[in-house]
């Protein structure tokens, strides 16, 4: 019976993956039909690196999926609706926007358990948050002053443009989703764009859901527990599990109850797991970029990959001291409900406020 359910879940995964690819085609075609001028009028509201970063932060927090947000950005770039430099900035911001889910999981635990257990669960969320916050400061500075990541995207675009057969990939995807063109004949293009974004988010969520169900159970739990025996194994576990279940938020949130209940008792391996998970989540965006067949879009995906790989190379050797520092910060934040509430409100409201101010002024 269990194996039958797993087969059913895998079938649903394949269906979800199909609609994920089809949603990229739908978004891209809808943008073209809406008209680049109209789309660019909207996109131009985010016209510099700083507002781009906050747009990525807030947009990903809103969608609860960096993969979905980054895939939409990829589609914008592929049709020329968004400059590469702004796309790069939103990718930087999206890295920290994805930490909101783990914060929510920890806070929900606050209402179920005593404060001591909340501190334990919140420390995982804080490791995720502060690592991404530090990399945001690092890569934002590098991009703002030197435009290094834009250069990476442009070099990647040049490289990928020389690969023969790249442009045939979107043709294949369009061939397997002929209903997209038929649908756009009967609905307005703007509705097609909205439907495409909704389908993208739903397909990713379903993919996460059914893959999680496929690998759920005691065997999978034992497998996860056994990985936290060394830095390398924890890193590879985060990488491989997140390739299978394409969501950093899901895979990191999953270890919160394991850590809280003492199943995982070695905190120094949590950060390596997070670093691996961040790299693993780039593969769904890679599929979205390949679906466009646009070298510039694939170049932007390369930036996503670069941020997570370089971040891992920098912080993996610093895992122990960084984790200790975050623990001290966590103790201060969780000292009282008031402090915790103030931190959560400010850390999520500030990017939204700064984004609005940046757009208006």
Tab-separated table of C-alpha atoms in Angstrom, residues 28 74 77-79 84 150 152-168 170 288-303:
chain	number	residue	atom	x	y	z
A	28	UNK	CA	6.495	34.593	-21.281
A	74	UNK	CA	13.718	35.050	-15.433
A	77	UNK	CA	14.463	39.138	-18.579
A	78	UNK	CA	13.859	36.642	-21.371
A	79	UNK	CA	11.524	39.019	-23.230
A	84	UNK	CA	19.751	42.445	-16.284
A	150	UNK	CA	25.845	42.032	-13.483
A	152	UNK	CA	28.803	37.616	-14.207
A	153	UNK	CA	25.342	37.610	-15.817
A	154	UNK	CA	26.627	39.298	-18.980
A	155	UNK	CA	29.603	36.962	-19.323
A	156	UNK	CA	27.296	34.000	-18.715
A	157	UNK	CA	24.889	35.310	-21.336
A	158	UNK	CA	27.693	35.586	-23.879
A	159	UNK	CA	28.876	32.079	-23.069
A	160	UNK	CA	25.429	30.475	-23.262
A	161	UNK	CA	24.625	32.291	-26.523
A	162	UNK	CA	27.374	30.243	-28.168
A	163	UNK	CA	25.892	26.901	-27.161
A	164	UNK	CA	24.266	25.278	-30.215
A	165	UNK	CA	20.713	24.050	-29.819
A	166	UNK	CA	19.911	26.227	-26.800
A	167	UNK	CA	17.073	27.982	-28.616
A	168	UNK	CA	15.433	24.651	-29.428
A	170	UNK	CA	11.718	26.494	-25.541
A	288	UNK	CA	12.791	27.986	-15.818
A	289	UNK	CA	15.760	29.715	-17.464
A	290	UNK	CA	16.275	26.859	-19.929
A	291	UNK	CA	12.561	26.953	-20.755
A	292	UNK	CA	13.005	30.506	-22.054
A	293	UNK	CA	15.996	29.580	-24.226
A	294	UNK	CA	17.254	33.130	-23.667
A	295	UNK	CA	20.997	33.483	-22.888
A	296	UNK	CA	20.399	36.631	-20.789
A	297	UNK	CA	17.864	34.765	-18.637
A	298	UNK	CA	20.297	31.892	-18.141
A	299	UNK	CA	22.985	34.441	-17.259
A	300	UNK	CA	20.735	35.777	-14.475
A	301	UNK	CA	20.267	32.208	-13.225
A	302	UNK	CA	24.061	31.944	-13.130
A	303	UNK	CA	24.072	34.859	-10.685
